[in-house]
Short mmCIF file of C-alpha atoms and ligand atoms in Angstrom, two decimals:
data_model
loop_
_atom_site.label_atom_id
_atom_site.label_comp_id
_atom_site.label_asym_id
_atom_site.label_seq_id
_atom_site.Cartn_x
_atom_site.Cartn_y
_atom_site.Cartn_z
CA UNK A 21 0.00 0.00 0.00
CA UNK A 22 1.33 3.31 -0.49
CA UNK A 23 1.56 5.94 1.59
CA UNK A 24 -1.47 7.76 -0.07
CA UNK A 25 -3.66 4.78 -0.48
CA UNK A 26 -6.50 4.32 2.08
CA UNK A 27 -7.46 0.75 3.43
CA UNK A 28 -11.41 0.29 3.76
CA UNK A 29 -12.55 -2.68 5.62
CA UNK A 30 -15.98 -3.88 5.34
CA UNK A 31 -17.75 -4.20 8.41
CA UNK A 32 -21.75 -4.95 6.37
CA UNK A 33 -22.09 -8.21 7.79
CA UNK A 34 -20.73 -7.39 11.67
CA UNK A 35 -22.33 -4.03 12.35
CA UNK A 36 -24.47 -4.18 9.30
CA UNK A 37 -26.38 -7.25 10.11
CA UNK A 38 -26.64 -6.69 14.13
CA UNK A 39 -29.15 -3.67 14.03
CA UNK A 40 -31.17 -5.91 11.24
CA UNK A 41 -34.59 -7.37 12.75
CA UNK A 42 -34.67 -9.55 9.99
CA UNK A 43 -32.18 -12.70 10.19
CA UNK A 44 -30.33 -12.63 7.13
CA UNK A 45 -29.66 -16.08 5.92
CA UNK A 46 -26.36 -18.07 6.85
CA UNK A 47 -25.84 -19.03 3.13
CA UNK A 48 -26.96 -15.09 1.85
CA UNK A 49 -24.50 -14.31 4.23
CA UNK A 50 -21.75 -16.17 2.94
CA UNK A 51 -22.61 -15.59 -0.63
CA UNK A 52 -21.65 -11.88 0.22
CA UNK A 53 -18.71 -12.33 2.15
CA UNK A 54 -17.46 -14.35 -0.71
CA UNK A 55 -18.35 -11.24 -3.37
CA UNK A 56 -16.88 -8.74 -1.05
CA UNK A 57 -13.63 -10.76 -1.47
CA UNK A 58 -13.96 -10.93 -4.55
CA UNK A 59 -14.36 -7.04 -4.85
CA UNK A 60 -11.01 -6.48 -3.38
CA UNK A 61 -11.27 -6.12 0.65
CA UNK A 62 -8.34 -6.91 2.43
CA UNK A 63 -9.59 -6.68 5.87
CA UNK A 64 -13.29 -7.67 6.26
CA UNK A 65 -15.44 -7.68 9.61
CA UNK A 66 -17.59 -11.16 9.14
CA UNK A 67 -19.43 -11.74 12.06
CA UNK A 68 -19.32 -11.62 15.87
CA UNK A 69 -18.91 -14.14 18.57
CA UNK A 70 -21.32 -12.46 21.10
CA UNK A 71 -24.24 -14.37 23.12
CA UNK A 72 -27.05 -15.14 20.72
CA UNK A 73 -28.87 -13.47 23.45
CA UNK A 74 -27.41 -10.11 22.37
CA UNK A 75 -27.59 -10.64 19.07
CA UNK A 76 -29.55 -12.95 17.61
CA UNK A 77 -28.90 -11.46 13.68
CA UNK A 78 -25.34 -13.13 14.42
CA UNK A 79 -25.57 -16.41 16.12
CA UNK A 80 -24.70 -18.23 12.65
CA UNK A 81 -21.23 -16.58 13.27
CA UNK A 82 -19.58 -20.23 13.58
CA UNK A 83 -21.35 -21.61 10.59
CA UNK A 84 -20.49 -18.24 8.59
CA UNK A 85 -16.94 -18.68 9.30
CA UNK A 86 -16.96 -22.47 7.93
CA UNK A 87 -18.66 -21.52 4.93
CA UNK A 88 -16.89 -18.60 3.48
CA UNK A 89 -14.13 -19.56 0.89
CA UNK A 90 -10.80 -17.71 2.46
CA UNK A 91 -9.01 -15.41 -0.23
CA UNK A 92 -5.28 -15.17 0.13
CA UNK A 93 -4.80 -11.94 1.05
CA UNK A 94 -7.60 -11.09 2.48
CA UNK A 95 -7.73 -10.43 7.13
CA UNK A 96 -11.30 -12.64 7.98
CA UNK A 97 -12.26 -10.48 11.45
CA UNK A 98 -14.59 -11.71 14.11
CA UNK A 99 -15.70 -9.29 17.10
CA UNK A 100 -15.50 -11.01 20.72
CA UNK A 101 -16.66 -9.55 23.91
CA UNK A 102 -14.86 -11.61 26.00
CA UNK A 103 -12.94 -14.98 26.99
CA UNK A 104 -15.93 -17.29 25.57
CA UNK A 105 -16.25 -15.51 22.56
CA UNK A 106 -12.67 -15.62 21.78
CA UNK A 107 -12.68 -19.37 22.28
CA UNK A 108 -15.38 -19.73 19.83
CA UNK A 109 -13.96 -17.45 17.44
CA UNK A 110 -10.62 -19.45 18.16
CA UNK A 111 -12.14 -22.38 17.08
CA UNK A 112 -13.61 -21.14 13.96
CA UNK A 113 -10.32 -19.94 12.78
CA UNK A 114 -10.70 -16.42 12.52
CA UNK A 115 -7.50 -14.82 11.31
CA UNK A 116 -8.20 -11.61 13.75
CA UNK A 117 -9.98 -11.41 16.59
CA UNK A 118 -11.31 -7.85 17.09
CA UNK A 119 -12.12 -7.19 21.07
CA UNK A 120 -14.52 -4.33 22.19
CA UNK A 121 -14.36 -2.19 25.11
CA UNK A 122 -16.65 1.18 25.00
CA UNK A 123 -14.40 4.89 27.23
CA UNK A 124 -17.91 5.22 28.58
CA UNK A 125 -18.51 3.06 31.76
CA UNK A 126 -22.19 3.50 30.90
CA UNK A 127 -22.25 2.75 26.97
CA UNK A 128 -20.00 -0.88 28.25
CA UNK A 129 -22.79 -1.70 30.83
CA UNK A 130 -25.50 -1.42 28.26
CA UNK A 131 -23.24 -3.09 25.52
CA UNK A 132 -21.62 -5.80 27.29
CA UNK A 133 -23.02 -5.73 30.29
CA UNK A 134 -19.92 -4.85 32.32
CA UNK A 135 -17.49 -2.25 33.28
CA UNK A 136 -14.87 -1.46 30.54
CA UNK A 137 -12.01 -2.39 33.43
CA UNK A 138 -13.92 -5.61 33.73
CA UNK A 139 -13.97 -5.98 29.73
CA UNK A 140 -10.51 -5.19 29.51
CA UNK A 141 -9.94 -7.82 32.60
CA UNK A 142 -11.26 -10.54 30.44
CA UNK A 143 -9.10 -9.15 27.25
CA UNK A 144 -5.57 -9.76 29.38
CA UNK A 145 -6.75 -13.54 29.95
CA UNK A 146 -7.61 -13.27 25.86
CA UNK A 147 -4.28 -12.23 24.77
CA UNK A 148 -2.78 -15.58 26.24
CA UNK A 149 -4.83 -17.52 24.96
CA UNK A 150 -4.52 -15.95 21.53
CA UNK A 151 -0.28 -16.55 22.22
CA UNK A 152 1.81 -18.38 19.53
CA UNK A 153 -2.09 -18.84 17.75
CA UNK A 154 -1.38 -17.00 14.93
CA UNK A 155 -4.34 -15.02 15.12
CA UNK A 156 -4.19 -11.46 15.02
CA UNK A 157 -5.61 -8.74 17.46
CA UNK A 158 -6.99 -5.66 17.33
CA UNK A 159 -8.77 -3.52 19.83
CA UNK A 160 -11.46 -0.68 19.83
CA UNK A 161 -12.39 2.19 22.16
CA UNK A 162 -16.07 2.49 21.27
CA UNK A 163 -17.60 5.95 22.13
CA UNK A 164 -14.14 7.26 21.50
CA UNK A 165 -15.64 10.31 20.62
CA UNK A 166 -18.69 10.79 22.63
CA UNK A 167 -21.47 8.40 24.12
CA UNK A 168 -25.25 8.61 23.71
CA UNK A 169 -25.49 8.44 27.33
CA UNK A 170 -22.73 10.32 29.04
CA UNK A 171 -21.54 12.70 26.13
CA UNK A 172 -18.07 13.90 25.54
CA UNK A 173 -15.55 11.09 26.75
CA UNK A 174 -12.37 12.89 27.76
CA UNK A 175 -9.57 12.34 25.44
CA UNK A 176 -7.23 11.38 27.98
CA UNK A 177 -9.53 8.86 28.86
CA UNK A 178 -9.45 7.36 25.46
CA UNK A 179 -5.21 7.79 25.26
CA UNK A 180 -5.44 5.97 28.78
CA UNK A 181 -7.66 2.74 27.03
CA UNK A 182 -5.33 2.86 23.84
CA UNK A 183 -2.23 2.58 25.98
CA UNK A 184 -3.83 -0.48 28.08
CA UNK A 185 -4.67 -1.91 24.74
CA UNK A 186 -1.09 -1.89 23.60
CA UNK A 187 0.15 -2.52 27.21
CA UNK A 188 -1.88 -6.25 26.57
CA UNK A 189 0.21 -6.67 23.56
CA UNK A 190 -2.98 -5.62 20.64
CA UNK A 191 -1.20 -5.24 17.44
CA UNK A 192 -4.31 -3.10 15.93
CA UNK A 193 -6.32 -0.15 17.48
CA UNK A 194 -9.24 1.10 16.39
CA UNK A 195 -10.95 4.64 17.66
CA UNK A 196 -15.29 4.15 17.55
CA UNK A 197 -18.26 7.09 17.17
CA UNK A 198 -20.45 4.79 17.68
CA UNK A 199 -23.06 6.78 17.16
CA UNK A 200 -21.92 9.43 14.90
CA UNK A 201 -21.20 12.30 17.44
CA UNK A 202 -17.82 13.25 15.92
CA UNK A 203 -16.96 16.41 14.21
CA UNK A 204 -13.96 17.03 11.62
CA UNK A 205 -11.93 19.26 14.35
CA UNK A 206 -12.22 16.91 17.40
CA UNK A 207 -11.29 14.32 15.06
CA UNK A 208 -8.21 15.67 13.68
CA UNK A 209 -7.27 16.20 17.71
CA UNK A 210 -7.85 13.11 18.80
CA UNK A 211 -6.45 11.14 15.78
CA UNK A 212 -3.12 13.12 15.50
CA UNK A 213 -2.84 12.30 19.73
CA UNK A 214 -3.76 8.78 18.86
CA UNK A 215 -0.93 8.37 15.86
CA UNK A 216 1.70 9.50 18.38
CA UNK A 217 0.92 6.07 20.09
CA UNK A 218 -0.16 3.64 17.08
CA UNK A 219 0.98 3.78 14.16
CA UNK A 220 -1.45 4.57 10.95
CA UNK A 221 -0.49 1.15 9.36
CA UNK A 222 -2.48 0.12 12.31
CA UNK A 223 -4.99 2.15 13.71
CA UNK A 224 -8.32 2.49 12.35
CA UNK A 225 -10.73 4.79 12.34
CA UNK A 226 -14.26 3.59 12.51
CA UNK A 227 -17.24 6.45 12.10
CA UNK A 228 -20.96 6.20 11.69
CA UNK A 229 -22.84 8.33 9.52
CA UNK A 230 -25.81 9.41 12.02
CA UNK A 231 -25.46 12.82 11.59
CA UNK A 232 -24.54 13.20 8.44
CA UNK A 233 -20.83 14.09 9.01
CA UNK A 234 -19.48 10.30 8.34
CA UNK A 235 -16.99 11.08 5.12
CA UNK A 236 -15.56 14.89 6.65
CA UNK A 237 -14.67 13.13 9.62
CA UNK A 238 -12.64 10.57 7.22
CA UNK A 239 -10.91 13.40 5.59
CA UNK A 240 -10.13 15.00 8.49
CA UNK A 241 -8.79 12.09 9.92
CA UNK A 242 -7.07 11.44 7.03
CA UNK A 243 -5.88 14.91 6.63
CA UNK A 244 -3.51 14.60 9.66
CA UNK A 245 -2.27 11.18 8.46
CA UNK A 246 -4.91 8.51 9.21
CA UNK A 247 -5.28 5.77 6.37
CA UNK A 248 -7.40 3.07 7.63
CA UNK A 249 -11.27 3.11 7.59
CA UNK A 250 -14.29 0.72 8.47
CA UNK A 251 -17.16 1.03 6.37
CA UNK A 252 -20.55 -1.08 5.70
CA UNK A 253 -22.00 -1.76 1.73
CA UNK A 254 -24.83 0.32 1.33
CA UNK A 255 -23.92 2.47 5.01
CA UNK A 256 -26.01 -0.48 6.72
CA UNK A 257 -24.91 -0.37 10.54
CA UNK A 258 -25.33 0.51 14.15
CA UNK A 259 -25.28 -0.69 17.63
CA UNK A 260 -28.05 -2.39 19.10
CA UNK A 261 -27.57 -1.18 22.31
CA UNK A 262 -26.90 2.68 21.86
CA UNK A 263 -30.15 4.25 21.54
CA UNK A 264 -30.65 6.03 17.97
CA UNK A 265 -27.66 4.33 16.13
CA UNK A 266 -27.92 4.33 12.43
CA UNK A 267 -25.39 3.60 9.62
CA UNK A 268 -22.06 3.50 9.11
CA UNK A 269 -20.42 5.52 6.83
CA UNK A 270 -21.31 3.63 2.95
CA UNK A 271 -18.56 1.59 1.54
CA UNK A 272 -19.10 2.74 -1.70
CA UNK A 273 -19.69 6.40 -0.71
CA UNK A 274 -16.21 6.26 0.52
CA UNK A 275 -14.68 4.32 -2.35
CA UNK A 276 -16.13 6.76 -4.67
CA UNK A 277 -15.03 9.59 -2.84
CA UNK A 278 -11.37 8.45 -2.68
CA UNK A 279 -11.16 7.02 -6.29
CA UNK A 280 -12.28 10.94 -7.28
CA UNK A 281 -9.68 12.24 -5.44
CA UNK A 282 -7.33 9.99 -6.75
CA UNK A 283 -6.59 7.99 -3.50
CA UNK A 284 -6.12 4.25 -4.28
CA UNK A 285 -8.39 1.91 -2.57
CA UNK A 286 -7.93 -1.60 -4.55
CA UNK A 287 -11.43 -1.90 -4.65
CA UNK A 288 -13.32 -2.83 -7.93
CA UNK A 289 -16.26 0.24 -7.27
CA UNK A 290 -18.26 -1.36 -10.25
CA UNK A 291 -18.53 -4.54 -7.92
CA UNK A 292 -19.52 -3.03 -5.04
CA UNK A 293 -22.62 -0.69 -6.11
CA UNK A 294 -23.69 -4.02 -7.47
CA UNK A 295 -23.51 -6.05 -4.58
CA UNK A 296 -25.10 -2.46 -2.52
CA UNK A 297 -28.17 -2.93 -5.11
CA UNK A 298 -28.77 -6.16 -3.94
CA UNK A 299 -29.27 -5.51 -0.24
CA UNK A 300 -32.67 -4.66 -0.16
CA UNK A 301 -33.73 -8.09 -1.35
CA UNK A 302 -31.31 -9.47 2.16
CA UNK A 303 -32.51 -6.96 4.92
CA UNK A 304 -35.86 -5.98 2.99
CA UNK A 305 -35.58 -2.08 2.88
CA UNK A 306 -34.25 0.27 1.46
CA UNK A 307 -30.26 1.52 2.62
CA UNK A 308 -28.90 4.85 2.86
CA UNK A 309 -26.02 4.59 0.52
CA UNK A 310 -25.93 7.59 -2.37
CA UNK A 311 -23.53 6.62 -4.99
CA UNK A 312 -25.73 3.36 -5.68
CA UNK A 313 -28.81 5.44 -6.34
CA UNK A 314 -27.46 8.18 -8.29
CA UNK A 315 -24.03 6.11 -10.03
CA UNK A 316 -20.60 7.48 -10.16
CA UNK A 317 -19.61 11.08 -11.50
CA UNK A 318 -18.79 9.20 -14.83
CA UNK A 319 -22.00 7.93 -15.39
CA UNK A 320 -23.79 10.73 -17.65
CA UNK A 321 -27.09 11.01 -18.91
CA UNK A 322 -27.99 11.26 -22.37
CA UNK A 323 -28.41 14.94 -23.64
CA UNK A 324 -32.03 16.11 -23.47
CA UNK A 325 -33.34 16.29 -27.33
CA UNK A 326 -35.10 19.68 -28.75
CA UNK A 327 -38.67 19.09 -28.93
N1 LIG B 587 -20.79 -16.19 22.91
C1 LIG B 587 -21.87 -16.98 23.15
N2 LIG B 587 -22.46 -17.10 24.32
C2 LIG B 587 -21.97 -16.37 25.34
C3 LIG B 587 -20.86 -15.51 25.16
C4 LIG B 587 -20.28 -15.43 23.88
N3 LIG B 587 -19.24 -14.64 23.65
N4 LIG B 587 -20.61 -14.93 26.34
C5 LIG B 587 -21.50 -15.37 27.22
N5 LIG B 587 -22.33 -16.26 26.61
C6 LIG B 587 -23.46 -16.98 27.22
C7 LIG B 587 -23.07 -17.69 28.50
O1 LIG B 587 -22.57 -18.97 28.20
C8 LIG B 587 -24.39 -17.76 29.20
O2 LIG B 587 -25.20 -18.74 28.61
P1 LIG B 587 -26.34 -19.55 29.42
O3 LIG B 587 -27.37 -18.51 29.79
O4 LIG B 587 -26.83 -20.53 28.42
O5 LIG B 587 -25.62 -20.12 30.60
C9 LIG B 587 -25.04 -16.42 28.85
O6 LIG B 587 -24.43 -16.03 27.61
C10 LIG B 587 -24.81 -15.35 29.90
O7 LIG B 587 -23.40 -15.25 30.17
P2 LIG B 587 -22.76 -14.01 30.93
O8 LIG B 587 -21.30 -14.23 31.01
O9 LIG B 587 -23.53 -13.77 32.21
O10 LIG B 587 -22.98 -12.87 29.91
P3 LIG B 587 -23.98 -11.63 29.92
O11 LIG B 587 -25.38 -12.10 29.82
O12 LIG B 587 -23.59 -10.71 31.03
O13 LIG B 587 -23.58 -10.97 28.52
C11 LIG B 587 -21.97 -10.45 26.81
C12 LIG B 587 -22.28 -10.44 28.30
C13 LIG B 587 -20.72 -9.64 26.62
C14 LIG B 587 -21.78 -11.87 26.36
C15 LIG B 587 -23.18 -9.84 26.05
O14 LIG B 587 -23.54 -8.61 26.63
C16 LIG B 587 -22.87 -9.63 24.59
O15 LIG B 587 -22.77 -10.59 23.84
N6 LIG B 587 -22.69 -8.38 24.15
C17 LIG B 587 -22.34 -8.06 22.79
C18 LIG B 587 -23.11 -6.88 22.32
C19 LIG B 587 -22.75 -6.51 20.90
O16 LIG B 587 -22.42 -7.32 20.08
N7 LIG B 587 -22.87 -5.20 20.63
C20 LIG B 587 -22.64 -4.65 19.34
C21 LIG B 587 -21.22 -4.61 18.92
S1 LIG B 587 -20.23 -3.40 19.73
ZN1 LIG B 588 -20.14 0.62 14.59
#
């Protein structure tokens, strides 16, 4: 990758498919997973080991993760909450286990049912089991940069989890508005503190669209030297348990915004608007992706003729 190029990973079918009150099937679910591999991911978020409880949309994580056909090349994620979920993810063979701790004490309880120093208890007993695995790590401050509940989370607070994070050993970080409460100057703060302490070949920025300000908070990330970026087909996405969570920033929004600017994404756009057409028929309404409905910049329309 070059030092221009940005790295999207697809996150449709993790924090796409948990807000989804439909249950979108195992074998839809793999077809995708398959096309998005196909399209060019190198890093895509399939599923999450989480109590079916939680999240029924992604109980069929196991079976997801046996069905998929692995690309070489391509990082095959799995969220886990804690110890249990890592040991099923472990035994499904993820090639990265992705573990989730929310800054906000209240945002953790309502996620995962626990303090974060109680989450991040359970990641310290993770990271040896993960030892001499092979399996990759990376962690995530959710709420980084506010919480439906509490607000603004203090950015020390969030340097404070990051450093923990590495302290366990996590090779990967990645910084969560969960629900879209960023702006484009507290993210340029808190992402040029956070790149004094992770590298950006490692540490991801993950924003949600909610209010509108999903792809200026990627440039402004990116702006101060940021390069990777999560991102859902079709800007599915949200948390079940933070009240008023809606999309992701869109996949192909961002593609097409970086491929007009000239920033290389090794993704095959075409592909992808496809595949974003084709969601409706798996989650039955409609999604609020743009460049699907209205096509790329390149796609013109015939010239009106004189009556
Ligand atoms: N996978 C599957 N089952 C799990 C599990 C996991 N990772 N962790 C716990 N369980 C099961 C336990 O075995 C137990 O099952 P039982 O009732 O049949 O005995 C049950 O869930 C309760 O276990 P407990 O440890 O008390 O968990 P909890 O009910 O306090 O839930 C979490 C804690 C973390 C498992 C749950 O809150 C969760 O899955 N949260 C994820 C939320 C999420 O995905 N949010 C969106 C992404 S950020
Ligand atoms: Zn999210």
């Amino acid at each position: 990758m070059s030092g221009d190029a940005m790295l999207i990973q697809e996150v449709a079918t993790r924090d796409g498919f948990q807000i989804e009150p439909v249950f979108v099937e195992t074998a839809d679910k793999i077809a995708l997973i398959d096309a998005l591999s196909a399209a060019g991911f190198s890093r895509i978020e399939v599923s999450s080991f989480v109590s079916p409880k939680a999240v029924p949309a992604l109980r069929d994580a196991a079976e997801v993760f046996a069905g998929i056909t692995r690309r070489p090349g391509t990082v095959y994620v799995a969220l886990v909450p804690n110890p249990k979920g890592a040991e099923r993810a472990l035994a499904a063979k993820v090639d990265e286990i992705n573990l989730v701790a929310s800054v906000s004490e209240t945002h953790n309880r309502a996620n995962m049912g626990m303090t974060p120093a109680a989450s991040i208890e359970g990641f310290g007993k993770i990271m040896e089991a993960v030892k001499g695995s092979g399996v990759s790590t990376n962690a995530t401050v959710a709420t980084a940069f506010g919480c439906p509940f509490e607000g603004d989370q203090p950015a020390d607070k969030v340097m404070a989890q990051v450093e923990r994070y590495l302290a366990l050993g996590v090779e990967n970080v990645t910084l969560a508005d969960t629900t879209g409460m960023a702006n484009p100057r507290q993210v340029e703060a808190l992402v040029a503190r956070a790149l004094t302490l992770v590298p950006a070949s490692t540490l991801t920025l993950h924003f949600h669209n909610t209010r509108g300000l999903g792809l200026a908070n990627v440039l402004a990330a990116y702006k101060v030297g940021a390069r990777r970026f999560d991102a859902a087909l079709g800007g599915l996405g949200g948390c079940p348990f933070a009240p008023g969570a809606t999309g992701n920033i869109c996949t192909e929004d961002l593609a097409n915004m970086a491929e007009e600017m000239g920033i290389a994404t090794g993704l095959d756009l075409e592909a992808l608007i496809g595949l974003s057409r084709d969601l409706p028929r798996l989650v039955g309404h409609d999604v609020p992706g743009q460049v699907a409905k209205a096509g790329r910049p390149c796609d013109l329309h015939p010239i009106p003729q004189a009556a």
